[in-house]
Amino acid sequence: TPVNTPMIIKWNNCITDIENILVVWIKDRNSHNSLLSQTQIQSKTLTVFNSVKADGGEEAAEEKLEARGGWLMRFKKLSL
């Protein structure tokens, strides 16, 4: 699997970027006293993911997002 290693590392960096963007967005919404539902956070996650994916060119074209409840709980626990 060494051939895939650079792509995996690059994509992991993209996931970190996506999560950082979400943290900023959530904090901004919270500063305006906006309550966010799980559905809203998942929708925003998909929007950000698609934007990052579009910027990633061919390497990112095959990537898929699964922002399920388990991911959301982990994200909230680690990031917020």
Tab-separated table of C-alpha atoms in Angstrom:
chain	number	residue	atom	x	y	z
A	1	THR	CA	0.000	0.000	0.000
A	2	PRO	CA	2.905	2.486	-0.091
A	3	VAL	CA	1.616	3.748	-3.440
A	4	ASN	CA	-1.580	4.996	-1.768
A	5	THR	CA	0.115	6.519	1.276
A	6	PRO	CA	0.634	10.082	-0.076
A	7	MET	CA	-3.019	10.295	-1.155
A	8	ILE	CA	-4.220	9.019	2.228
A	9	ILE	CA	-2.080	11.573	4.060
A	10	LYS	CA	-3.277	14.359	1.763
A	11	TRP	CA	-6.928	13.349	2.213
A	12	ASN	CA	-6.521	13.138	6.009
A	13	ASN	CA	-5.294	16.731	5.871
A	14	CYS	CA	-8.437	17.636	3.908
A	15	ILE	CA	-10.621	16.024	6.585
A	16	THR	CA	-8.817	18.114	9.187
A	17	ASP	CA	-9.442	21.221	7.065
A	18	ILE	CA	-13.137	20.337	6.760
A	19	GLU	CA	-13.436	19.886	10.517
A	20	ASN	CA	-11.630	23.179	11.168
A	21	ILE	CA	-13.999	25.005	8.809
A	22	LEU	CA	-16.961	23.440	10.597
A	23	VAL	CA	-15.664	24.513	14.007
A	24	VAL	CA	-15.407	28.124	12.830
A	25	TRP	CA	-18.889	27.965	11.289
A	26	ILE	CA	-20.448	26.428	14.402
A	27	LYS	CA	-18.774	28.940	16.715
A	28	ASP	CA	-19.980	31.781	14.483
A	29	ARG	CA	-23.536	30.466	14.534
A	30	ASN	CA	-23.365	29.993	18.311
A	31	SER	CA	-22.122	33.568	18.756
A	32	HIS	CA	-25.351	34.671	17.078
A	33	ASN	CA	-27.393	32.472	19.438
A	34	SER	CA	-28.355	30.139	16.610
A	35	LEU	CA	-29.185	26.631	17.712
A	36	LEU	CA	-27.907	24.059	15.252
A	37	SER	CA	-29.503	20.694	14.684
A	38	GLN	CA	-27.638	17.557	13.751
A	39	THR	CA	-29.207	17.790	10.291
A	40	GLN	CA	-27.929	21.350	9.789
A	41	ILE	CA	-24.400	20.377	10.827
A	42	GLN	CA	-24.449	17.338	8.555
A	43	SER	CA	-25.733	19.444	5.666
A	44	LYS	CA	-22.994	22.043	6.167
A	45	THR	CA	-20.448	19.228	6.417
A	46	LEU	CA	-21.565	17.914	3.035
A	47	THR	CA	-21.366	21.399	1.495
A	48	VAL	CA	-17.839	21.952	2.816
A	49	PHE	CA	-16.800	18.421	1.801
A	50	ASN	CA	-18.021	18.963	-1.767
A	51	SER	CA	-16.149	22.256	-1.962
A	52	VAL	CA	-12.906	20.698	-0.705
A	53	LYS	CA	-13.433	17.708	-2.982
A	54	ALA	CA	-13.915	19.967	-6.014
A	55	ASP	CA	-10.656	21.727	-5.202
A	56	GLY	CA	-8.887	18.386	-4.783
A	57	GLY	CA	-8.999	17.446	-8.450
A	58	GLU	CA	-8.810	13.855	-9.640
A	59	GLU	CA	-7.262	12.570	-6.423
A	60	ALA	CA	-10.320	13.554	-4.419
A	61	ALA	CA	-12.907	12.591	-7.030
A	62	GLU	CA	-13.392	9.106	-5.592
A	63	GLU	CA	-13.656	10.214	-1.965
A	64	LYS	CA	-16.971	9.802	-0.203
A	65	LEU	CA	-18.340	11.357	2.947
A	66	GLU	CA	-20.213	9.528	5.653
A	67	ALA	CA	-21.126	12.143	8.254
A	68	ARG	CA	-23.195	9.810	10.370
A	69	GLY	CA	-24.246	10.292	13.958
A	70	GLY	CA	-21.121	8.533	15.271
A	71	TRP	CA	-18.863	10.908	13.373
A	72	LEU	CA	-20.866	13.871	14.607
A	73	MET	CA	-20.618	12.766	18.238
A	74	ARG	CA	-16.834	12.260	17.901
A	75	PHE	CA	-16.469	15.594	16.120
A	76	LYS	CA	-18.421	17.448	18.826
A	77	LYS	CA	-16.492	15.759	21.618
A	78	LEU	CA	-13.079	16.478	20.113
A	79	SER	CA	-13.698	19.843	18.482
A	80	LEU	CA	-16.271	21.802	20.418
